[in-house]
PDB file of N, CA, C and O in Angstrom:
ATOM      1  N   ASN A1443      12.727 -36.822  36.904  1.00  0.00           N
ATOM      2  CA  ASN A1443      13.665 -37.296  35.913  1.00  0.00           C
ATOM      3  C   ASN A1443      14.024 -36.184  34.934  1.00  0.00           C
ATOM      4  O   ASN A1443      13.156 -35.494  34.424  1.00  0.00           O
ATOM      5  N   SER A1444      15.293 -36.041  34.701  1.00  0.00           N
ATOM      6  CA  SER A1444      15.751 -35.045  33.729  1.00  0.00           C
ATOM      7  C   SER A1444      16.586 -35.711  32.679  1.00  0.00           C
ATOM      8  O   SER A1444      17.280 -36.685  32.936  1.00  0.00           O
ATOM      9  N   TYR A1445      16.521 -35.177  31.488  1.00  0.00           N
ATOM     10  CA  TYR A1445      17.320 -35.667  30.407  1.00  0.00           C
ATOM     11  C   TYR A1445      18.235 -34.545  29.947  1.00  0.00           C
ATOM     12  O   TYR A1445      17.782 -33.432  29.751  1.00  0.00           O
ATOM     13  N   TYR A1446      19.460 -34.884  29.776  1.00  0.00           N
ATOM     14  CA  TYR A1446      20.447 -33.877  29.516  1.00  0.00           C
ATOM     15  C   TYR A1446      21.064 -34.039  28.099  1.00  0.00           C
ATOM     16  O   TYR A1446      21.160 -35.138  27.599  1.00  0.00           O
ATOM     17  N   HIS A1447      21.455 -32.928  27.598  1.00  0.00           N
ATOM     18  CA  HIS A1447      22.115 -32.922  26.292  1.00  0.00           C
ATOM     19  C   HIS A1447      23.402 -33.681  26.345  1.00  0.00           C
ATOM     20  O   HIS A1447      24.122 -33.617  27.375  1.00  0.00           O
ATOM     21  N   TYR A1448      23.704 -34.394  25.288  1.00  0.00           N
ATOM     22  CA  TYR A1448      24.902 -35.259  25.303  1.00  0.00           C
ATOM     23  C   TYR A1448      26.223 -34.474  25.357  1.00  0.00           C
ATOM     24  O   TYR A1448      27.223 -34.989  25.846  1.00  0.00           O
ATOM     25  N   LYS A1449      26.167 -33.203  24.885  1.00  0.00           N
ATOM     26  CA  LYS A1449      27.416 -32.455  24.770  1.00  0.00           C
ATOM     27  C   LYS A1449      27.442 -31.245  25.710  1.00  0.00           C
ATOM     28  O   LYS A1449      28.482 -30.942  26.332  1.00  0.00           O
ATOM     29  N   ASP A1450      26.312 -30.570  25.845  1.00  0.00           N
ATOM     30  CA  ASP A1450      26.249 -29.373  26.656  1.00  0.00           C
ATOM     31  C   ASP A1450      25.659 -29.720  28.022  1.00  0.00           C
ATOM     32  O   ASP A1450      24.858 -30.639  28.165  1.00  0.00           O
ATOM     33  N   ALA A1451      26.087 -29.013  29.028  1.00  0.00           N
ATOM     34  CA  ALA A1451      25.620 -29.249  30.400  1.00  0.00           C
ATOM     35  C   ALA A1451      24.251 -28.513  30.598  1.00  0.00           C
ATOM     36  O   ALA A1451      24.189 -27.451  31.205  1.00  0.00           O
ATOM     37  N   ARG A1452      23.217 -29.089  29.983  1.00  0.00           N
ATOM     38  CA  ARG A1452      21.870 -28.484  30.107  1.00  0.00           C
ATOM     39  C   ARG A1452      20.844 -29.570  29.844  1.00  0.00           C
ATOM     40  O   ARG A1452      21.106 -30.612  29.286  1.00  0.00           O
ATOM     41  N   ARG A1453      19.628 -29.266  30.265  1.00  0.00           N
ATOM     42  CA  ARG A1453      18.505 -30.154  29.974  1.00  0.00           C
ATOM     43  C   ARG A1453      18.110 -30.009  28.519  1.00  0.00           C
ATOM     44  O   ARG A1453      18.374 -29.012  27.893  1.00  0.00           O
ATOM     45  N   LEU A1454      17.459 -31.054  27.999  1.00  0.00           N
ATOM     46  CA  LEU A1454      16.975 -31.002  26.619  1.00  0.00           C
ATOM     47  C   LEU A1454      15.807 -30.029  26.502  1.00  0.00           C
ATOM     48  O   LEU A1454      14.949 -29.952  27.381  1.00  0.00           O
ATOM     49  N   TYR A1455      15.792 -29.317  25.421  1.00  0.00           N
ATOM     50  CA  TYR A1455      14.666 -28.444  25.098  1.00  0.00           C
ATOM     51  C   TYR A1455      13.506 -29.308  24.576  1.00  0.00           C
ATOM     52  O   TYR A1455      13.730 -30.402  24.019  1.00  0.00           O
ATOM     53  N   ASP A1456      12.283 -28.820  24.741  1.00  0.00           N
ATOM     54  CA  ASP A1456      11.117 -29.560  24.214  1.00  0.00           C
ATOM     55  C   ASP A1456      11.247 -29.854  22.737  1.00  0.00           C
ATOM     56  O   ASP A1456      10.873 -30.956  22.287  1.00  0.00           O
ATOM     57  N   GLU A1457      11.790 -28.922  21.992  1.00  0.00           N
ATOM     58  CA  GLU A1457      11.969 -29.132  20.546  1.00  0.00           C
ATOM     59  C   GLU A1457      12.903 -30.336  20.268  1.00  0.00           C
ATOM     60  O   GLU A1457      12.683 -31.115  19.354  1.00  0.00           O
ATOM     61  N   GLU A1458      13.957 -30.439  21.055  1.00  0.00           N
ATOM     62  CA  GLU A1458      14.894 -31.588  20.878  1.00  0.00           C
ATOM     63  C   GLU A1458      14.234 -32.896  21.236  1.00  0.00           C
ATOM     64  O   GLU A1458      14.478 -33.911  20.583  1.00  0.00           O
ATOM     65  N   ILE A1459      13.383 -32.878  22.252  1.00  0.00           N
ATOM     66  CA  ILE A1459      12.671 -34.080  22.652  1.00  0.00           C
ATOM     67  C   ILE A1459      11.714 -34.485  21.557  1.00  0.00           C
ATOM     68  O   ILE A1459      11.603 -35.688  21.216  1.00  0.00           O
ATOM     69  N   LYS A1460      11.012 -33.530  20.991  1.00  0.00           N
ATOM     70  CA  LYS A1460      10.054 -33.811  19.899  1.00  0.00           C
ATOM     71  C   LYS A1460      10.795 -34.410  18.704  1.00  0.00           C
ATOM     72  O   LYS A1460      10.332 -35.399  18.112  1.00  0.00           O
ATOM     73  N   LEU A1461      11.916 -33.837  18.346  1.00  0.00           N
ATOM     74  CA  LEU A1461      12.678 -34.346  17.213  1.00  0.00           C
ATOM     75  C   LEU A1461      13.181 -35.759  17.488  1.00  0.00           C
ATOM     76  O   LEU A1461      13.173 -36.615  16.599  1.00  0.00           O
ATOM     77  N   ALA A1462      13.637 -36.020  18.701  1.00  0.00           N
ATOM     78  CA  ALA A1462      14.148 -37.353  19.039  1.00  0.00           C
ATOM     79  C   ALA A1462      13.044 -38.408  18.933  1.00  0.00           C
ATOM     80  O   ALA A1462      13.298 -39.560  18.595  1.00  0.00           O
ATOM     81  N   GLY A1463      11.800 -37.980  19.193  1.00  0.00           N
ATOM     82  CA  GLY A1463      10.658 -38.897  19.082  1.00  0.00           C
ATOM     83  C   GLY A1463      10.008 -38.892  17.737  1.00  0.00           C
ATOM     84  O   GLY A1463       8.970 -39.472  17.535  1.00  0.00           O
ATOM     85  N   SER A1464      10.593 -38.187  16.794  1.00  0.00           N
ATOM     86  CA  SER A1464      10.089 -38.020  15.417  1.00  0.00           C
ATOM     87  C   SER A1464       8.779 -37.336  15.321  1.00  0.00           C
ATOM     88  O   SER A1464       7.992 -37.525  14.398  1.00  0.00           O
ATOM     89  N   TYR A1465       8.471 -36.470  16.292  1.00  0.00           N
ATOM     90  CA  TYR A1465       7.272 -35.650  16.241  1.00  0.00           C
ATOM     91  C   TYR A1465       7.569 -34.326  15.560  1.00  0.00           C
ATOM     92  O   TYR A1465       8.694 -33.828  15.630  1.00  0.00           O
ATOM     93  N   PRO A1466       6.591 -33.746  14.827  1.00  0.00           N
ATOM     94  CA  PRO A1466       6.806 -32.436  14.243  1.00  0.00           C
ATOM     95  C   PRO A1466       6.998 -31.395  15.367  1.00  0.00           C
ATOM     96  O   PRO A1466       6.488 -31.525  16.477  1.00  0.00           O
ATOM     97  N   LEU A1467       7.789 -30.360  15.078  1.00  0.00           N
ATOM     98  CA  LEU A1467       8.064 -29.349  16.091  1.00  0.00           C
ATOM     99  C   LEU A1467       6.788 -28.616  16.527  1.00  0.00           C
ATOM    100  O   LEU A1467       6.750 -28.148  17.668  1.00  0.00           O
ATOM    101  N   ASP A1468       5.770 -28.548  15.674  1.00  0.00           N
ATOM    102  CA  ASP A1468       4.545 -27.851  16.070  1.00  0.00           C
ATOM    103  C   ASP A1468       3.518 -28.773  16.662  1.00  0.00           C
ATOM    104  O   ASP A1468       2.356 -28.388  16.905  1.00  0.00           O
ATOM    105  N   TYR A1469       3.894 -30.020  16.981  1.00  0.00           N
ATOM    106  CA  TYR A1469       2.949 -30.987  17.566  1.00  0.00           C
ATOM    107  C   TYR A1469       2.524 -30.498  18.940  1.00  0.00           C
ATOM    108  O   TYR A1469       3.328 -30.082  19.765  1.00  0.00           O
ATOM    109  N   ASP A1470       1.213 -30.548  19.194  1.00  0.00           N
ATOM    110  CA  ASP A1470       0.641 -30.070  20.482  1.00  0.00           C
ATOM    111  C   ASP A1470       0.452 -31.273  21.402  1.00  0.00           C
ATOM    112  O   ASP A1470      -0.389 -32.155  21.149  1.00  0.00           O
ATOM    113  N   PHE A1471       1.168 -31.321  22.493  1.00  0.00           N
ATOM    114  CA  PHE A1471       1.045 -32.395  23.468  1.00  0.00           C
ATOM    115  C   PHE A1471      -0.020 -32.081  24.511  1.00  0.00           C
ATOM    116  O   PHE A1471      -0.158 -32.795  25.487  1.00  0.00           O
ATOM    117  N   GLY A1472      -0.739 -31.008  24.311  1.00  0.00           N
ATOM    118  CA  GLY A1472      -1.761 -30.602  25.284  1.00  0.00           C
ATOM    119  C   GLY A1472      -1.105 -30.223  26.591  1.00  0.00           C
ATOM    120  O   GLY A1472      -0.141 -29.518  26.633  1.00  0.00           O
ATOM    121  N   LYS A1473      -1.678 -30.722  27.682  1.00  0.00           N
ATOM    122  CA  LYS A1473      -1.165 -30.381  28.995  1.00  0.00           C
ATOM    123  C   LYS A1473      -0.034 -31.323  29.455  1.00  0.00           C
ATOM    124  O   LYS A1473       0.525 -31.133  30.533  1.00  0.00           O
ATOM    125  N   ASN A1474       0.290 -32.302  28.629  1.00  0.00           N
ATOM    126  CA  ASN A1474       1.341 -33.262  28.984  1.00  0.00           C
ATOM    127  C   ASN A1474       2.719 -32.764  28.624  1.00  0.00           C
ATOM    128  O   ASN A1474       2.886 -32.035  27.679  1.00  0.00           O
ATOM    129  N   GLN A1475       3.702 -33.243  29.361  1.00  0.00           N
ATOM    130  CA  GLN A1475       5.089 -32.936  29.069  1.00  0.00           C
ATOM    131  C   GLN A1475       5.550 -33.742  27.867  1.00  0.00           C
ATOM    132  O   GLN A1475       5.300 -34.967  27.835  1.00  0.00           O
ATOM    133  N   PRO A1476       6.235 -33.151  26.919  1.00  0.00           N
ATOM    134  CA  PRO A1476       6.722 -33.882  25.756  1.00  0.00           C
ATOM    135  C   PRO A1476       7.596 -35.109  26.149  1.00  0.00           C
ATOM    136  O   PRO A1476       7.448 -36.185  25.550  1.00  0.00           O
ATOM    137  N   ILE A1477       8.438 -34.987  27.161  1.00  0.00           N
ATOM    138  CA  ILE A1477       9.273 -36.081  27.552  1.00  0.00           C
ATOM    139  C   ILE A1477       8.476 -37.311  27.959  1.00  0.00           C
ATOM    140  O   ILE A1477       8.838 -38.451  27.663  1.00  0.00           O
ATOM    141  N   TYR A1478       7.342 -37.102  28.616  1.00  0.00           N
ATOM    142  CA  TYR A1478       6.490 -38.216  29.058  1.00  0.00           C
ATOM    143  C   TYR A1478       5.869 -38.873  27.835  1.00  0.00           C
ATOM    144  O   TYR A1478       5.922 -40.106  27.691  1.00  0.00           O
ATOM    145  N   LEU A1479       5.224 -38.107  26.981  1.00  0.00           N
ATOM    146  CA  LEU A1479       4.515 -38.699  25.830  1.00  0.00           C
ATOM    147  C   LEU A1479       5.461 -39.313  24.825  1.00  0.00           C
ATOM    148  O   LEU A1479       5.151 -40.378  24.274  1.00  0.00           O
ATOM    149  N   VAL A1480       6.619 -38.692  24.591  1.00  0.00           N
ATOM    150  CA  VAL A1480       7.573 -39.274  23.668  1.00  0.00           C
ATOM    151  C   VAL A1480       8.092 -40.593  24.236  1.00  0.00           C
ATOM    152  O   VAL A1480       8.228 -41.590  23.506  1.00  0.00           O
ATOM    153  N   GLY A1481       8.315 -40.653  25.503  1.00  0.00           N
ATOM    154  CA  GLY A1481       8.800 -41.869  26.162  1.00  0.00           C
ATOM    155  C   GLY A1481       7.760 -42.968  26.196  1.00  0.00           C
ATOM    156  O   GLY A1481       8.117 -44.162  26.194  1.00  0.00           O
ATOM    157  N   MET A1482       6.507 -42.623  26.182  1.00  0.00           N
ATOM    158  CA  MET A1482       5.439 -43.629  26.277  1.00  0.00           C
ATOM    159  C   MET A1482       4.809 -43.981  24.934  1.00  0.00           C
ATOM    160  O   MET A1482       3.889 -44.772  24.888  1.00  0.00           O
ATOM    161  N   SER A1483       5.296 -43.421  23.860  1.00  0.00           N
ATOM    162  CA  SER A1483       4.615 -43.623  22.570  1.00  0.00           C
ATOM    163  C   SER A1483       5.528 -44.344  21.576  1.00  0.00           C
ATOM    164  O   SER A1483       6.724 -44.437  21.739  1.00  0.00           O
ATOM    165  N   VAL A1484       4.881 -44.879  20.554  1.00  0.00           N
ATOM    166  CA  VAL A1484       5.607 -45.386  19.408  1.00  0.00           C
ATOM    167  C   VAL A1484       5.781 -44.206  18.480  1.00  0.00           C
ATOM    168  O   VAL A1484       4.842 -43.519  18.165  1.00  0.00           O
ATOM    169  N   PRO A1485       6.974 -43.942  18.030  1.00  0.00           N
ATOM    170  CA  PRO A1485       7.219 -42.789  17.184  1.00  0.00           C
ATOM    171  C   PRO A1485       6.329 -42.778  15.953  1.00  0.00           C
ATOM    172  O   PRO A1485       6.132 -43.822  15.334  1.00  0.00           O
ATOM    173  N   PRO A1486       5.757 -41.628  15.594  1.00  0.00           N
ATOM    174  CA  PRO A1486       4.819 -41.541  14.491  1.00  0.00           C
ATOM    175  C   PRO A1486       5.356 -42.033  13.163  1.00  0.00           C
ATOM    176  O   PRO A1486       4.657 -42.668  12.385  1.00  0.00           O
ATOM    177  N   ILE A1487       6.618 -41.752  12.883  1.00  0.00           N
ATOM    178  CA  ILE A1487       7.191 -42.202  11.596  1.00  0.00           C
ATOM    179  C   ILE A1487       7.257 -43.737  11.576  1.00  0.00           C
ATOM    180  O   ILE A1487       6.922 -44.364  10.582  1.00  0.00           O
ATOM    181  N   MET A1488       7.651 -44.329  12.686  1.00  0.00           N
ATOM    182  CA  MET A1488       7.693 -45.801  12.747  1.00  0.00           C
ATOM    183  C   MET A1488       6.300 -46.391  12.631  1.00  0.00           C
ATOM    184  O   MET A1488       6.065 -47.357  11.932  1.00  0.00           O
ATOM    185  N   THR A1489       5.324 -45.754  13.266  1.00  0.00           N
ATOM    186  CA  THR A1489       3.940 -46.219  13.214  1.00  0.00           C
ATOM    187  C   THR A1489       3.453 -46.181  11.759  1.00  0.00           C
ATOM    188  O   THR A1489       2.801 -47.127  11.271  1.00  0.00           O
ATOM    189  N   ALA A1490       3.746 -45.095  11.063  1.00  0.00           N
ATOM    190  CA  ALA A1490       3.318 -44.992   9.654  1.00  0.00           C
ATOM    191  C   ALA A1490       3.976 -46.058   8.798  1.00  0.00           C
ATOM    192  O   ALA A1490       3.305 -46.615   7.919  1.00  0.00           O
ATOM    193  N   GLN A1491       5.233 -46.355   9.038  1.00  0.00           N
ATOM    194  CA  GLN A1491       5.924 -47.382   8.242  1.00  0.00           C
ATOM    195  C   GLN A1491       5.322 -48.774   8.531  1.00  0.00           C
ATOM    196  O   GLN A1491       5.161 -49.553   7.602  1.00  0.00           O
ATOM    197  N   ILE A1492       5.017 -49.052   9.767  1.00  0.00           N
ATOM    198  CA  ILE A1492       4.401 -50.341  10.113  1.00  0.00           C
ATOM    199  C   ILE A1492       3.031 -50.469   9.467  1.00  0.00           C
ATOM    200  O   ILE A1492       2.679 -51.470   8.882  1.00  0.00           O
ATOM    201  N   ALA A1493       2.215 -49.398   9.595  1.00  0.00           N
ATOM    202  CA  ALA A1493       0.874 -49.407   8.987  1.00  0.00           C
ATOM    203  C   ALA A1493       0.964 -49.586   7.459  1.00  0.00           C
ATOM    204  O   ALA A1493       0.183 -50.351   6.869  1.00  0.00           O
ATOM    205  N   SER A1494       1.910 -48.914   6.830  1.00  0.00           N
ATOM    206  CA  SER A1494       2.071 -49.026   5.393  1.00  0.00           C
ATOM    207  C   SER A1494       2.432 -50.454   5.017  1.00  0.00           C
ATOM    208  O   SER A1494       1.896 -51.013   4.031  1.00  0.00           O
ATOM    209  N   ARG A1495       3.314 -51.076   5.767  1.00  0.00           N
ATOM    210  CA  ARG A1495       3.708 -52.459   5.465  1.00  0.00           C
ATOM    211  C   ARG A1495       2.537 -53.417   5.624  1.00  0.00           C
ATOM    212  O   ARG A1495       2.334 -54.295   4.788  1.00  0.00           O
ATOM    213  N   ILE A1496       1.785 -53.245   6.700  1.00  0.00           N
ATOM    214  CA  ILE A1496       0.602 -54.114   6.923  1.00  0.00           C
ATOM    215  C   ILE A1496      -0.393 -53.914   5.769  1.00  0.00           C
ATOM    216  O   ILE A1496      -0.951 -54.882   5.231  1.00  0.00           O
ATOM    217  N   TYR A1497      -0.613 -52.698   5.364  1.00  0.00           N
ATOM    218  CA  TYR A1497      -1.504 -52.394   4.268  1.00  0.00           C
ATOM    219  C   TYR A1497      -1.096 -53.141   3.021  1.00  0.00           C
ATOM    220  O   TYR A1497      -1.916 -53.734   2.343  1.00  0.00           O
ATOM    221  N   HIS A1498       0.175 -53.109   2.673  1.00  0.00           N
ATOM    222  CA  HIS A1498       0.660 -53.748   1.461  1.00  0.00           C
ATOM    223  C   HIS A1498       0.654 -55.275   1.594  1.00  0.00           C
ATOM    224  O   HIS A1498       0.359 -55.973   0.612  1.00  0.00           O
ATOM    225  N   ILE A1499       0.954 -55.808   2.776  1.00  0.00           N
ATOM    226  CA  ILE A1499       0.903 -57.261   2.972  1.00  0.00           C
ATOM    227  C   ILE A1499      -0.537 -57.746   2.798  1.00  0.00           C
ATOM    228  O   ILE A1499      -0.806 -58.736   2.152  1.00  0.00           O
ATOM    229  N   ASP A1500      -1.486 -57.024   3.425  1.00  0.00           N
ATOM    230  CA  ASP A1500      -2.908 -57.392   3.304  1.00  0.00           C
ATOM    231  C   ASP A1500      -3.333 -57.365   1.837  1.00  0.00           C
ATOM    232  O   ASP A1500      -4.058 -58.288   1.387  1.00  0.00           O
ATOM    233  N   ALA A1501      -2.916 -56.394   1.108  1.00  0.00           N
ATOM    234  CA  ALA A1501      -3.282 -56.285  -0.308  1.00  0.00           C
ATOM    235  C   ALA A1501      -2.715 -57.507  -1.092  1.00  0.00           C
ATOM    236  O   ALA A1501      -3.419 -58.076  -1.931  1.00  0.00           O
ATOM    237  N   GLU A1502      -1.485 -57.898  -0.782  1.00  0.00           N
ATOM    238  CA  GLU A1502      -0.892 -59.046  -1.457  1.00  0.00           C
ATOM    239  C   GLU A1502      -1.623 -60.355  -1.097  1.00  0.00           C
ATOM    240  O   GLU A1502      -1.929 -61.148  -1.960  1.00  0.00           O
ATOM    241  N   ILE A1503      -1.915 -60.539   0.175  1.00  0.00           N
ATOM    242  CA  ILE A1503      -2.575 -61.743   0.649  1.00  0.00           C
ATOM    243  C   ILE A1503      -3.997 -61.836   0.059  1.00  0.00           C
ATOM    244  O   ILE A1503      -4.409 -62.910  -0.421  1.00  0.00           O
ATOM    245  N   LEU A1504      -4.709 -60.737   0.086  1.00  0.00           N
ATOM    246  CA  LEU A1504      -6.098 -60.750  -0.381  1.00  0.00           C
ATOM    247  C   LEU A1504      -6.225 -60.593  -1.885  1.00  0.00           C
ATOM    248  O   LEU A1504      -7.296 -60.808  -2.424  1.00  0.00           O
ATOM    249  N   GLY A1505      -5.115 -60.240  -2.515  1.00  0.00           N
ATOM    250  CA  GLY A1505      -5.186 -60.017  -3.972  1.00  0.00           C
ATOM    251  C   GLY A1505      -6.110 -58.859  -4.287  1.00  0.00           C
ATOM    252  O   GLY A1505      -6.860 -58.870  -5.256  1.00  0.00           O
ATOM    253  N   TYR A1506      -6.078 -57.882  -3.438  1.00  0.00           N
ATOM    254  CA  TYR A1506      -7.011 -56.746  -3.540  1.00  0.00           C
ATOM    255  C   TYR A1506      -6.262 -55.464  -3.811  1.00  0.00           C
ATOM    256  O   TYR A1506      -5.220 -55.210  -3.240  1.00  0.00           O
ATOM    257  N   ASN A1507      -6.805 -54.652  -4.673  1.00  0.00           N
ATOM    258  CA  ASN A1507      -6.191 -53.364  -4.974  1.00  0.00           C
ATOM    259  C   ASN A1507      -6.876 -52.295  -4.134  1.00  0.00           C
ATOM    260  O   ASN A1507      -7.896 -51.730  -4.533  1.00  0.00           O
ATOM    261  N   PHE A1508      -6.305 -52.014  -2.952  1.00  0.00           N
ATOM    262  CA  PHE A1508      -6.901 -51.034  -2.045  1.00  0.00           C
ATOM    263  C   PHE A1508      -6.916 -49.646  -2.632  1.00  0.00           C
ATOM    264  O   PHE A1508      -7.837 -48.887  -2.416  1.00  0.00           O
ATOM    265  N   ASP A1509      -5.860 -49.300  -3.372  1.00  0.00           N
ATOM    266  CA  ASP A1509      -5.820 -47.973  -3.984  1.00  0.00           C
ATOM    267  C   ASP A1509      -7.015 -47.772  -4.923  1.00  0.00           C
ATOM    268  O   ASP A1509      -7.611 -46.707  -4.923  1.00  0.00           O
ATOM    269  N   GLN A1510      -7.342 -48.781  -5.702  1.00  0.00           N
ATOM    270  CA  GLN A1510      -8.491 -48.686  -6.597  1.00  0.00           C
ATOM    271  C   GLN A1510      -9.771 -48.563  -5.826  1.00  0.00           C
ATOM    272  O   GLN A1510     -10.653 -47.801  -6.169  1.00  0.00           O
ATOM    273  N   ALA A1511      -9.887 -49.321  -4.740  1.00  0.00           N
ATOM    274  CA  ALA A1511     -11.118 -49.235  -3.919  1.00  0.00           C
ATOM    275  C   ALA A1511     -11.260 -47.874  -3.273  1.00  0.00           C
ATOM    276  O   ALA A1511     -12.364 -47.294  -3.268  1.00  0.00           O
ATOM    277  N   PHE A1512     -10.174 -47.304  -2.742  1.00  0.00           N
ATOM    278  CA  PHE A1512     -10.250 -45.996  -2.144  1.00  0.00           C
ATOM    279  C   PHE A1512     -10.582 -44.916  -3.183  1.00  0.00           C
ATOM    280  O   PHE A1512     -11.334 -43.988  -2.948  1.00  0.00           O
ATOM    281  N   HIS A1513     -10.032 -45.080  -4.398  1.00  0.00           N
ATOM    282  CA  HIS A1513     -10.355 -44.143  -5.472  1.00  0.00           C
ATOM    283  C   HIS A1513     -11.835 -44.238  -5.790  1.00  0.00           C
ATOM    284  O   HIS A1513     -12.512 -43.205  -5.964  1.00  0.00           O
ATOM    285  N   SER A1514     -12.389 -45.444  -5.869  1.00  0.00           N
ATOM    286  CA  SER A1514     -13.815 -45.606  -6.155  1.00  0.00           C
ATOM    287  C   SER A1514     -14.660 -44.954  -5.049  1.00  0.00           C
ATOM    288  O   SER A1514     -15.691 -44.307  -5.346  1.00  0.00           O
ATOM    289  N   CYS A1515     -14.251 -45.121  -3.802  1.00  0.00           N
ATOM    290  CA  CYS A1515     -14.992 -44.511  -2.691  1.00  0.00           C
ATOM    291  C   CYS A1515     -15.030 -42.995  -2.811  1.00  0.00           C
ATOM    292  O   CYS A1515     -16.070 -42.351  -2.661  1.00  0.00           O
ATOM    293  N   ARG A1516     -13.853 -42.408  -3.125  1.00  0.00           N
ATOM    294  CA  ARG A1516     -13.774 -40.960  -3.269  1.00  0.00           C
ATOM    295  C   ARG A1516     -14.630 -40.495  -4.464  1.00  0.00           C
ATOM    296  O   ARG A1516     -15.270 -39.470  -4.400  1.00  0.00           O
ATOM    297  N   THR A1517     -14.614 -41.293  -5.518  1.00  0.00           N
ATOM    298  CA  THR A1517     -15.404 -40.932  -6.718  1.00  0.00           C
ATOM    299  C   THR A1517     -16.860 -40.836  -6.371  1.00  0.00           C
ATOM    300  O   THR A1517     -17.589 -39.944  -6.866  1.00  0.00           O
ATOM    301  N   TYR A1518     -17.358 -41.713  -5.505  1.00  0.00           N
ATOM    302  CA  TYR A1518     -18.754 -41.746  -5.148  1.00  0.00           C
ATOM    303  C   TYR A1518     -19.074 -40.943  -3.860  1.00  0.00           C
ATOM    304  O   TYR A1518     -20.164 -41.007  -3.316  1.00  0.00           O
ATOM    305  N   GLY A1519     -18.082 -40.196  -3.398  1.00  0.00           N
ATOM    306  CA  GLY A1519     -18.302 -39.344  -2.225  1.00  0.00           C
ATOM    307  C   GLY A1519     -18.300 -40.053  -0.892  1.00  0.00           C
ATOM    308  O   GLY A1519     -18.766 -39.549   0.097  1.00  0.00           O
ATOM    309  N   ILE A1520     -17.804 -41.275  -0.841  1.00  0.00           N
ATOM    310  CA  ILE A1520     -17.720 -42.031   0.426  1.00  0.00           C
ATOM    311  C   ILE A1520     -16.412 -41.658   1.111  1.00  0.00           C
ATOM    312  O   ILE A1520     -15.325 -41.770   0.544  1.00  0.00           O
ATOM    313  N   THR A1521     -16.520 -41.187   2.354  1.00  0.00           N
ATOM    314  CA  THR A1521     -15.344 -40.831   3.114  1.00  0.00           C
ATOM    315  C   THR A1521     -15.336 -41.523   4.423  1.00  0.00           C
ATOM    316  O   THR A1521     -16.344 -42.093   4.850  1.00  0.00           O
ATOM    317  N   SER A1522     -14.183 -41.498   5.109  1.00  0.00           N
ATOM    318  CA  SER A1522     -14.045 -42.160   6.406  1.00  0.00           C
ATOM    319  C   SER A1522     -14.537 -41.303   7.567  1.00  0.00           C
ATOM    320  O   SER A1522     -14.541 -41.740   8.698  1.00  0.00           O
ATOM    321  N   SER A1523     -14.871 -40.052   7.304  1.00  0.00           N
ATOM    322  CA  SER A1523     -15.251 -39.174   8.419  1.00  0.00           C
ATOM    323  C   SER A1523     -16.735 -39.138   8.654  1.00  0.00           C
ATOM    324  O   SER A1523     -17.535 -39.590   7.882  1.00  0.00           O
TER     325      SER A1523
END
């Protein structure tokens, strides 16, 4: 399968494929072809927006201030790693 530029008679460059999938240009796909992973993934920007919305909905439902909790964890040296 090949993907072609909409205007020029050529295949898409890896950089164009990364941009179309909202990946940073320096993103390392490892041994995989960018066209495969971009086609099989949820774009990172969309994923971040969905996660952010879920985060805020949970905070509203639970009546919990997650930002304050995360600040407290950092204050006491608690990390997620």
